[in-house]
Amino acid sequence: MIKNFIVVASGKGGVGKSTVSLNLSVSLASQKYKVGLLDADIYGPSMPRMMGISEKPSADKNKKILPYNKFSIKAMSIGNMIPEDKAIIWRGAMASSAIKQLLNDVQWGDLDFLIIDLPPGTGDIQLSLCQNLSITGAVIVSTPQEVSLIDVRKAISMFKKVNVPILGIVQNMSYLESDGSKNYIFGKDGALKESEKQKFKFLGDIPINPEICKSCDNGKPIVINKKLELHKIFNEISNRLINTISNNKNTEVKITN
Amino acid sequence: MIKNFIVVASGKGGVGKSTVSLNLSVSLASQKYKVGLLDADIYGPSMPRMMGISEKPSADKNKKILPYNKFSIKAMSIGNMIPEDKAIIWRGAMASSAIKQLLNDVQWGDLDFLIIDLPPGTGDIQLSLCQNLSITGAVIVSTPQEVSLIDVRKAISMFKKVNVPILGIVQNMSYLESDGSKNYIFGKDGALKESEKQKFKFLGDIPINPEICKSCDNGKPIVINKKLELHKIFNEISNRLINTISNNKNTEVKITN
């Protein structure tokens, strides 16, 4: 059984949604939760690269696809089923049915959380998922930029329409630290202010850091490096998320044995 | 008549595709070309904000929609037709037909170039546009990151399938300059190397600059500020683009009177 379906959404692409999905998953797993990660970004699946998984998936005797086990999480991505340089030019309906397969035909087993990395935007895939699953809630990722926040508002409006609660906003690429001072390249606190305005929980602030970029390209989630400040940052985000879910459900999120 | 349809594409979102589309358009217009800009990013249209246009569009007596005239270009965006905070939750087929309307029902008049800012990915809209229009070619925008280049390869594979020539690659967010030294936050020269490997023209290198972010949020294309190095950079990109098109067509791209 999967106890909580969490979608990670952004409206705009390229804001670090996959980075947040992956590191949030690994952080939750480090707290002993059972976590699955489904990369539903069918047009640009980043997980195979970001997790360093290049093998094709295998199936069990009942023809259920076996998820990958790495960094203490179970993971599956459409990117593992097709060559990396091939485009999926699927019409919306086909894309939605591919996602349905990833949900139903993968041997997820018992999970406390299935984190679903959504494609950017408010199209067929997002709509189908929200209509067909009982989603616990959505985590919104944004940079501080107004052009990113415009699309965040659209995504929030979509989730409201389909009755998916917003669990909070993560502000990514908040600032670049050099020589002790902070450079607000993409503007200051845009997403923080938006969360206050719309009365959503602010889940945390992730700085710009070339190490994050390297970790994505090298297939190792940054959160596993306990020496970095980023380790602490992602753990704080996952703690705040668990608290919000517990509050929303009026009951503590327990760890499955 | 529209002489050249240029699509600006990225595979991955958030890499600066809209910034390139807008500044490229304004730069071409400054060289006296007649330029139209169509924001086809139906799920996250950034142009209204980036061009500072908040009025609803008007129509002529034949019920053709009149494009906006600003910064010496004609422009239209789906974003001008709906409230900024509303999501368009359209199924793929509806999105494609909305784009067809923006192409056919807008009074574009004679243009040397119609620059079309595509949504990220390789879905219905991209497919329909490429199948229904005789596209001169595609400009690909990427950051130097491998996770961005993976999606670029997918986009290139799609354009090959539908016989749209690649006019070249623009590398955005290449480096952040501070105190005279360059910080390669998103890795170094990834898109440049990819263009060499795939034998596509490298159209140019755009640095990370908080001024670009400000200009996007404030509705003024950065290229109009002649004091900035970015003015020169975008003009070089548009010159290389014109040269590539002239070479491909074996004839000079002339300016319409």
Coordinates of C-alpha atoms in Angstrom, one line a residue:
Chain A
M1 CA 0.0 0.0 0.0
I2 CA 1.1 3.5 -0.7
K3 CA 0.2 5.8 2.2
N4 CA 1.0 9.2 0.8
F5 CA 1.2 10.4 -2.8
I6 CA 3.2 13.7 -2.9
V7 CA 3.5 15.5 -6.2
V8 CA 6.3 17.9 -6.7
A9 CA 5.3 20.6 -9.2
S10 CA 6.6 23.9 -10.5
G11 CA 4.6 25.5 -13.3
K12 CA 7.8 26.6 -14.9
G13 CA 10.5 24.2 -15.9
G14 CA 14.2 24.4 -15.0
V15 CA 13.6 25.7 -11.4
G16 CA 15.0 22.6 -9.8
K17 CA 11.9 20.4 -9.3
S18 CA 13.8 17.2 -10.0
T19 CA 16.6 18.2 -7.6
V20 CA 14.0 18.8 -4.9
S21 CA 12.1 15.6 -5.6
L22 CA 15.2 13.4 -5.4
N23 CA 16.9 15.0 -2.4
L24 CA 13.6 15.2 -0.5
S25 CA 13.1 11.5 -1.2
V26 CA 16.5 10.5 0.0
S27 CA 16.2 12.7 3.0
L28 CA 12.9 11.1 4.0
A29 CA 14.4 7.7 3.5
S30 CA 17.3 8.6 5.8
Q31 CA 14.7 9.1 8.5
K32 CA 13.6 5.5 8.0
Y33 CA 10.5 6.2 6.0
K34 CA 9.8 3.9 3.0
V35 CA 10.1 6.1 0.0
G36 CA 9.4 5.7 -3.7
L37 CA 10.3 8.2 -6.4
L38 CA 8.4 8.3 -9.7
D39 CA 9.8 10.5 -12.4
A40 CA 6.7 11.5 -14.3
D41 CA 8.4 14.2 -16.4
I42 CA 7.8 12.2 -19.5
Y43 CA 9.2 14.8 -21.9
G44 CA 12.4 15.4 -20.0
P45 CA 13.1 12.7 -17.4
S46 CA 16.2 13.7 -15.4
M47 CA 16.3 10.9 -12.8
P48 CA 18.3 8.3 -14.7
R49 CA 21.2 10.8 -14.9
M50 CA 20.7 12.4 -11.5
M51 CA 20.7 8.9 -9.8
G52 CA 23.3 7.4 -12.0
I53 CA 21.1 4.6 -13.3
S54 CA 21.6 3.5 -16.9
E55 CA 20.5 -0.1 -16.9
K56 CA 17.1 -1.1 -18.3
P57 CA 14.6 -2.1 -15.6
S58 CA 13.8 -5.8 -15.0
A59 CA 10.5 -7.6 -14.2
D60 CA 9.4 -10.2 -11.7
K61 CA 7.7 -13.5 -12.7
N62 CA 4.3 -11.8 -12.6
K63 CA 5.6 -9.3 -15.2
K64 CA 5.5 -6.5 -12.7
I65 CA 8.4 -4.0 -13.3
L66 CA 10.9 -3.9 -10.5
P67 CA 11.8 -0.4 -9.3
Y68 CA 15.5 0.5 -8.8
N69 CA 16.8 0.4 -5.3
K70 CA 19.4 3.1 -4.8
F71 CA 20.2 5.7 -2.1
S72 CA 17.7 3.8 0.1
I73 CA 14.7 4.7 -2.1
K74 CA 12.8 2.8 -4.8
A75 CA 12.8 4.7 -8.1
M76 CA 11.4 4.5 -11.6
S77 CA 11.5 6.8 -14.5
I78 CA 10.2 6.7 -18.1
G79 CA 13.8 7.7 -18.9
N80 CA 15.0 4.2 -18.0
M81 CA 12.8 2.7 -20.7
I82 CA 14.0 4.7 -23.7
P83 CA 17.4 5.7 -25.1
E84 CA 18.6 8.9 -23.5
D85 CA 18.8 10.9 -26.8
K86 CA 15.4 9.9 -28.2
A87 CA 12.5 12.2 -27.9
I88 CA 9.1 10.9 -26.8
I89 CA 6.7 12.6 -29.2
W90 CA 3.6 11.3 -27.7
R91 CA 0.2 12.9 -27.9
G92 CA -1.2 13.9 -24.5
A93 CA -3.4 10.8 -24.1
M94 CA -0.5 8.5 -24.7
A95 CA 1.7 10.3 -22.2
S96 CA -1.0 10.0 -19.6
S97 CA -1.4 6.2 -20.2
A98 CA 2.4 5.8 -19.9
I99 CA 2.3 7.4 -16.5
K100 CA -0.6 5.2 -15.5
Q101 CA 1.6 2.2 -16.4
L102 CA 4.5 3.5 -14.3
L103 CA 2.1 3.7 -11.3
N104 CA 0.3 0.4 -11.8
D105 CA 2.8 -1.9 -13.3
V106 CA 5.7 -1.2 -11.1
Q107 CA 6.2 -3.3 -8.0
W108 CA 6.2 -0.4 -5.5
G109 CA 5.2 -2.5 -2.5
D110 CA 4.5 -0.8 0.8
L111 CA 5.5 2.9 0.9
D112 CA 5.1 5.7 3.3
F113 CA 5.6 8.2 0.5
L114 CA 5.6 8.0 -3.3
I115 CA 7.1 11.3 -4.5
I116 CA 6.0 12.1 -8.0
D117 CA 8.2 14.5 -10.0
L118 CA 5.7 16.1 -12.3
P119 CA 6.5 17.7 -15.7
P120 CA 6.3 21.5 -15.7
G121 CA 3.1 23.1 -16.7
T122 CA -0.6 22.3 -16.3
G123 CA -1.3 19.8 -19.0
D124 CA -2.7 16.3 -19.6
I125 CA -0.3 14.4 -17.3
Q126 CA -0.8 16.6 -14.3
L127 CA -4.5 16.6 -14.8
S128 CA -4.8 12.8 -15.2
L129 CA -2.7 12.1 -12.2
C130 CA -4.6 14.5 -10.0
Q131 CA -7.9 13.1 -11.1
N132 CA -7.0 9.4 -10.9
L133 CA -5.0 9.3 -7.6
S134 CA -5.9 10.4 -4.1
I135 CA -3.0 12.9 -3.8
T136 CA -2.0 13.8 -0.3
G137 CA -0.7 17.2 -1.5
A138 CA 1.6 19.2 -3.7
V139 CA 5.0 20.6 -3.0
I140 CA 5.6 23.7 -5.2
V141 CA 9.1 24.6 -6.3
S142 CA 10.0 28.1 -7.6
T143 CA 12.9 30.4 -8.0
P144 CA 12.5 33.9 -6.6
Q145 CA 11.8 35.3 -10.1
E146 CA 8.5 36.9 -10.9
V147 CA 8.4 35.0 -14.3
S148 CA 8.7 31.8 -12.3
L149 CA 6.0 32.8 -9.8
I150 CA 3.5 33.6 -12.5
D151 CA 3.6 30.0 -13.5
V152 CA 3.5 28.9 -9.9
R153 CA 0.2 30.8 -9.5
K154 CA -1.2 28.9 -12.5
A155 CA -0.1 25.6 -11.0
I156 CA -1.7 26.5 -7.7
S157 CA -4.9 27.4 -9.5
M158 CA -4.9 24.0 -11.2
F159 CA -4.4 22.1 -7.9
K160 CA -7.2 24.1 -6.3
K161 CA -9.5 23.1 -9.2
V162 CA -8.8 19.4 -8.8
N163 CA -8.8 19.7 -4.9
V164 CA -5.2 18.8 -4.3
P165 CA -3.9 20.6 -1.1
I166 CA -0.7 22.7 -1.4
L167 CA 1.7 21.4 1.3
G168 CA 4.1 24.3 0.9
I169 CA 6.6 26.2 -1.3
V170 CA 10.3 25.5 -1.7
Q171 CA 12.4 28.5 -2.9
N172 CA 15.3 27.3 -5.1
M173 CA 18.2 29.2 -6.5
S174 CA 17.7 31.8 -3.7
Y175 CA 21.2 33.3 -3.7
L176 CA 24.8 32.5 -4.5
E177 CA 27.1 32.8 -1.6
S178 CA 30.7 34.0 -2.2
D179 CA 33.2 35.4 0.3
G180 CA 30.5 35.4 2.9
S181 CA 28.1 37.7 1.0
K182 CA 24.9 36.7 -0.7
N183 CA 24.3 37.5 -4.4
Y184 CA 20.5 37.5 -5.2
I185 CA 20.9 36.7 -8.9
F186 CA 17.2 35.8 -9.5
G187 CA 15.8 38.4 -7.1
K188 CA 15.2 38.3 -3.4
D189 CA 12.6 36.2 -1.5
G190 CA 10.0 36.2 -4.3
A191 CA 8.7 32.7 -3.5
L192 CA 8.9 33.4 0.3
K193 CA 6.7 36.5 -0.1
E194 CA 4.3 34.6 -2.4
S195 CA 3.9 31.8 0.2
E196 CA 3.1 34.5 2.8
K197 CA 0.6 36.2 0.5
Q198 CA -1.2 33.0 -0.4
K199 CA -0.8 31.6 3.2
F200 CA 1.1 28.5 2.2
K201 CA 3.8 27.0 4.4
F202 CA 7.3 28.1 3.4
L203 CA 9.2 24.8 3.4
G204 CA 12.7 26.2 2.8
D205 CA 15.4 28.1 0.9
I206 CA 17.9 26.4 -1.3
P207 CA 20.9 28.4 -2.4
I208 CA 22.6 28.3 -5.8
N209 CA 25.6 26.1 -5.5
P210 CA 27.8 24.7 -8.3
E211 CA 28.0 21.5 -6.1
I212 CA 24.3 20.9 -6.7
C213 CA 24.8 21.1 -10.5
K214 CA 27.7 18.7 -10.3
S215 CA 25.8 16.2 -8.1
C216 CA 23.0 16.2 -10.7
D217 CA 25.3 15.5 -13.6
N218 CA 27.3 12.9 -11.6
G219 CA 24.3 10.9 -10.4
K220 CA 24.7 11.4 -6.7
P221 CA 22.0 13.3 -4.7
I222 CA 23.7 16.2 -2.8
V223 CA 21.9 15.4 0.4
I224 CA 24.0 12.3 1.0
N225 CA 27.0 14.5 1.6
K226 CA 26.6 15.2 5.4
K227 CA 29.4 17.7 5.4
L228 CA 27.5 20.2 3.3
E229 CA 25.0 22.8 4.6
L230 CA 22.7 21.5 1.9
H231 CA 22.4 18.3 3.8
K232 CA 20.9 20.2 6.7
I233 CA 18.7 22.3 4.4
F234 CA 17.0 19.3 2.7
N235 CA 16.5 17.6 6.1
E236 CA 14.7 20.7 7.4
I237 CA 12.5 20.8 4.3
S238 CA 11.5 17.1 4.7
N239 CA 10.8 17.7 8.4
R240 CA 8.6 20.7 7.7
L241 CA 6.8 18.6 5.0
I242 CA 6.1 15.7 7.5
N243 CA 4.8 18.2 10.0
T244 CA 2.4 19.8 7.5
I245 CA 1.1 16.4 6.4
S246 CA 0.6 15.3 10.1
N247 CA -1.2 18.6 10.8
N248 CA -3.4 18.2 7.7
K249 CA -4.3 14.6 8.5
N250 CA -4.6 15.3 12.3
T251 CA -2.4 12.3 12.9
E252 CA 1.3 11.7 12.9
V253 CA 2.9 10.2 9.8
K254 CA 4.2 6.9 11.1
I255 CA 7.0 4.8 9.7
T256 CA 6.0 1.5 8.1
N257 CA 7.9 -1.5 9.4
Chain B
M1 CA 3.3 37.1 -46.0
I2 CA 5.6 35.6 -43.4
K3 CA 9.0 34.8 -45.0
N4 CA 10.6 32.9 -42.2
F5 CA 9.2 30.9 -39.3
I6 CA 11.8 30.4 -36.6
V7 CA 11.0 28.3 -33.6
V8 CA 13.0 28.8 -30.4
A9 CA 13.1 25.5 -28.4
S10 CA 14.8 24.1 -25.4
G11 CA 13.7 20.6 -24.4
K12 CA 14.1 21.6 -20.8
G13 CA 12.2 24.6 -19.4
G14 CA 13.7 27.5 -17.4
V15 CA 16.8 27.8 -19.5
G16 CA 16.0 31.2 -20.9
K17 CA 14.1 30.3 -24.0
S18 CA 11.7 33.2 -23.7
T19 CA 14.6 35.6 -22.9
V20 CA 16.4 34.6 -26.1
S21 CA 13.2 34.7 -28.2
L22 CA 12.3 38.2 -27.1
N23 CA 15.8 39.7 -27.3
L24 CA 16.5 38.0 -30.6
S25 CA 13.3 39.5 -32.0
V26 CA 14.1 43.0 -30.8
S27 CA 17.7 42.7 -32.1
L28 CA 16.5 41.6 -35.5
A29 CA 14.0 44.5 -35.6
S30 CA 16.8 47.0 -34.7
Q31 CA 18.4 45.9 -38.0
K32 CA 15.3 47.0 -39.8
Y33 CA 13.8 43.5 -40.3
K34 CA 10.1 43.2 -39.8
V35 CA 9.7 40.9 -36.9
G36 CA 6.7 39.2 -35.1
L37 CA 7.0 37.3 -31.9
L38 CA 4.5 34.6 -31.0
D39 CA 4.5 33.2 -27.5
A40 CA 3.4 29.6 -28.0
D41 CA 4.2 28.6 -24.5
I42 CA 0.6 27.9 -23.7
Y43 CA 1.1 26.5 -20.2
G44 CA 3.5 29.3 -19.1
P45 CA 3.4 32.3 -21.3
S46 CA 6.1 34.8 -20.1
M47 CA 5.8 37.5 -22.8
P48 CA 3.1 39.7 -21.3
R49 CA 5.3 40.2 -18.2
M50 CA 8.6 40.3 -20.1
M51 CA 7.2 42.9 -22.5
G52 CA 5.2 44.8 -20.0
I53 CA 1.9 44.3 -21.8
S54 CA -1.1 43.9 -19.6
E55 CA -4.0 45.1 -21.8
K56 CA -6.3 42.7 -23.6
P57 CA -5.8 42.6 -27.4
S58 CA -8.2 44.3 -29.7
A59 CA -9.6 43.2 -33.1
D60 CA -10.0 45.0 -36.5
K61 CA -13.3 45.2 -38.4
N62 CA -12.7 41.8 -40.0
K63 CA -12.4 40.3 -36.5
K64 CA -8.7 39.6 -37.0
I65 CA -6.8 40.1 -33.7
L66 CA -4.4 43.0 -33.8
P67 CA -0.9 42.1 -32.5
Y68 CA 0.8 44.4 -30.0
N69 CA 3.4 46.8 -31.3
K70 CA 6.2 47.4 -28.8
F71 CA 10.0 47.6 -29.0
S72 CA 9.6 47.7 -32.8
I73 CA 8.2 44.2 -33.0
K74 CA 4.7 42.8 -33.4
A75 CA 3.8 40.4 -30.6
M76 CA 1.0 38.1 -29.4
S77 CA 0.8 35.7 -26.5
I78 CA -1.9 33.4 -25.2
G79 CA -1.0 35.1 -21.9
N80 CA -2.7 38.3 -23.1
M81 CA -6.0 36.5 -23.4
I82 CA -6.4 35.0 -20.0
P83 CA -5.9 36.3 -16.4
E84 CA -2.2 35.9 -15.3
D85 CA -3.0 33.7 -12.3
K86 CA -5.4 31.3 -14.1
A87 CA -4.0 28.0 -15.3
I88 CA -4.9 26.7 -18.7
I89 CA -5.7 23.1 -18.1
W90 CA -6.2 22.1 -21.7
R91 CA -5.9 18.7 -23.2
G92 CA -3.2 18.6 -25.9
A93 CA -5.6 18.8 -28.8
M94 CA -7.2 22.0 -27.4
A95 CA -3.8 23.6 -26.8
S96 CA -2.8 22.9 -30.4
S97 CA -5.9 24.5 -31.8
A98 CA -5.3 27.6 -29.6
I99 CA -1.9 28.0 -31.2
K100 CA -3.4 27.5 -34.7
Q101 CA -5.7 30.4 -33.8
L102 CA -2.8 32.6 -32.7
L103 CA -1.1 31.9 -36.1
N104 CA -4.2 32.3 -38.3
D105 CA -6.4 34.8 -36.6
V106 CA -3.8 37.4 -35.7
Q107 CA -3.2 40.2 -38.2
W108 CA 0.6 39.6 -38.6
G109 CA 0.9 41.3 -42.0
D110 CA 4.2 41.1 -43.9
L111 CA 7.1 39.8 -41.8
D112 CA 10.6 38.8 -42.5
F113 CA 10.6 36.7 -39.3
L114 CA 8.0 35.2 -37.1
I115 CA 9.9 34.0 -34.0
I116 CA 7.9 31.4 -32.2
D117 CA 8.7 30.8 -28.5
L118 CA 7.8 27.1 -28.0
P119 CA 6.8 25.4 -24.8
P120 CA 9.6 23.2 -23.4
G121 CA 9.5 19.5 -24.2
T122 CA 8.4 17.5 -27.3
G123 CA 4.6 17.3 -27.0
D124 CA 1.5 18.1 -29.0
I125 CA 2.1 21.8 -29.6
Q126 CA 5.6 21.4 -30.9
L127 CA 4.5 18.5 -33.1
S128 CA 1.4 20.2 -34.5
L129 CA 3.4 23.4 -35.3
C130 CA 6.2 21.6 -37.1
Q131 CA 3.7 19.5 -39.1
N132 CA 1.5 22.4 -40.1
L133 CA 4.0 25.1 -40.9
S134 CA 6.9 25.3 -43.2
I135 CA 9.5 26.1 -40.5
T136 CA 12.7 27.7 -41.6
G137 CA 14.5 26.3 -38.7
A138 CA 14.9 25.9 -34.9
V139 CA 17.1 27.8 -32.5
I140 CA 18.0 25.6 -29.5
V141 CA 18.6 27.2 -26.1
S142 CA 20.4 25.3 -23.4
T143 CA 22.4 25.9 -20.2
P144 CA 25.8 24.2 -20.0
Q145 CA 24.4 21.5 -17.6
E146 CA 24.3 17.9 -18.7
V147 CA 20.7 17.5 -17.4
S148 CA 19.7 20.4 -19.8
L149 CA 21.6 18.9 -22.7
I150 CA 19.8 15.5 -22.3
D151 CA 16.6 17.2 -23.1
V152 CA 18.2 19.3 -25.9
R153 CA 19.2 16.0 -27.6
K154 CA 15.5 14.9 -27.3
A155 CA 14.3 18.1 -28.9
I156 CA 16.9 17.8 -31.7
S157 CA 15.8 14.2 -32.3
M158 CA 12.2 15.5 -32.6
F159 CA 13.1 18.2 -35.1
K160 CA 15.0 15.7 -37.2
K161 CA 11.9 13.4 -37.3
V162 CA 9.7 16.3 -38.6
N163 CA 12.4 17.6 -40.9
V164 CA 13.0 21.0 -39.2
P165 CA 16.6 22.1 -39.7
I166 CA 18.6 23.2 -36.6
L167 CA 19.9 26.7 -37.1
G168 CA 22.2 26.6 -34.1
I169 CA 22.5 26.5 -30.3
V170 CA 22.6 29.4 -27.9
Q171 CA 24.3 28.7 -24.5
N172 CA 22.5 30.6 -21.7
M173 CA 23.6 31.0 -18.1
S174 CA 27.2 30.3 -19.2
Y175 CA 28.9 32.0 -16.3
L176 CA 28.6 34.6 -13.6
E177 CA 31.2 37.4 -13.8
S178 CA 32.3 38.9 -10.5
D179 CA 35.5 40.9 -9.9
G180 CA 36.7 40.1 -13.3
S181 CA 36.6 36.3 -12.8
K182 CA 34.1 33.9 -14.3
N183 CA 32.2 31.5 -12.0
Y184 CA 30.8 28.5 -14.1
I185 CA 27.9 27.8 -11.8
F186 CA 26.1 25.4 -14.2
G187 CA 29.3 23.8 -15.6
K188 CA 31.6 25.0 -18.4
D189 CA 30.8 25.0 -22.2
G190 CA 28.5 22.0 -22.1
A191 CA 26.3 23.4 -24.9
L192 CA 29.3 24.6 -26.9
K193 CA 30.8 21.2 -26.9
E194 CA 27.4 19.6 -27.8
S195 CA 27.1 22.0 -30.8
E196 CA 30.6 20.9 -31.9
K197 CA 29.8 17.2 -31.4
Q198 CA 26.5 17.4 -33.3
K199 CA 28.0 19.8 -35.9
F200 CA 25.5 22.6 -35.3
K201 CA 26.4 26.2 -35.4
F202 CA 27.2 27.8 -32.0
L203 CA 25.2 31.0 -32.0
G204 CA 26.5 32.5 -28.8
D205 CA 27.1 32.6 -25.1
I206 CA 24.9 34.5 -22.7
P207 CA 26.3 35.1 -19.2
I208 CA 24.2 34.9 -16.0
N209 CA 23.4 38.5 -15.1
P210 CA 21.0 39.8 -12.5
E211 CA 20.2 42.6 -14.9
I212 CA 18.6 40.0 -17.3
C213 CA 16.4 38.7 -14.5
K214 CA 15.4 42.3 -13.6
S215 CA 14.6 43.2 -17.2
C216 CA 12.4 40.1 -17.5
D217 CA 10.4 41.0 -14.4
N218 CA 10.2 44.7 -15.4
G219 CA 9.0 44.2 -18.9
K220 CA 11.9 45.7 -20.8
P221 CA 14.1 43.5 -23.1
I222 CA 17.7 43.8 -22.0
V223 CA 19.0 44.2 -25.5
I224 CA 17.6 47.8 -25.8
N225 CA 20.2 48.9 -23.2
K226 CA 23.0 49.8 -25.5
K227 CA 25.4 50.4 -22.7
L228 CA 25.5 46.7 -21.7
E229 CA 27.7 44.0 -23.1
L230 CA 24.5 42.0 -23.4
H231 CA 23.4 44.3 -26.2
K232 CA 26.4 43.3 -28.3
I233 CA 26.0 39.6 -27.4
F234 CA 22.4 39.5 -28.6
N235 CA 23.2 41.4 -31.8
E236 CA 26.0 38.9 -32.5
I237 CA 23.6 36.0 -32.0
S238 CA 21.1 37.6 -34.4
N239 CA 23.8 38.2 -37.0
R240 CA 25.0 34.6 -36.9
L241 CA 21.4 33.5 -37.2
I242 CA 20.8 35.6 -40.3
N243 CA 24.0 34.2 -41.8
T244 CA 23.0 30.6 -41.2
I245 CA 19.6 31.1 -42.8
S246 CA 21.2 32.9 -45.8
N247 CA 23.6 30.0 -46.2
N248 CA 20.9 27.3 -45.8
K249 CA 18.7 29.1 -48.4
N250 CA 21.6 30.0 -50.7
T251 CA 20.3 33.5 -50.8
E252 CA 20.6 36.6 -48.6
V253 CA 17.7 37.3 -46.2
K254 CA 16.5 40.6 -47.5
I255 CA 14.6 43.3 -45.5
T256 CA 11.0 43.7 -46.5
N257 CA 10.1 47.4 -47.3

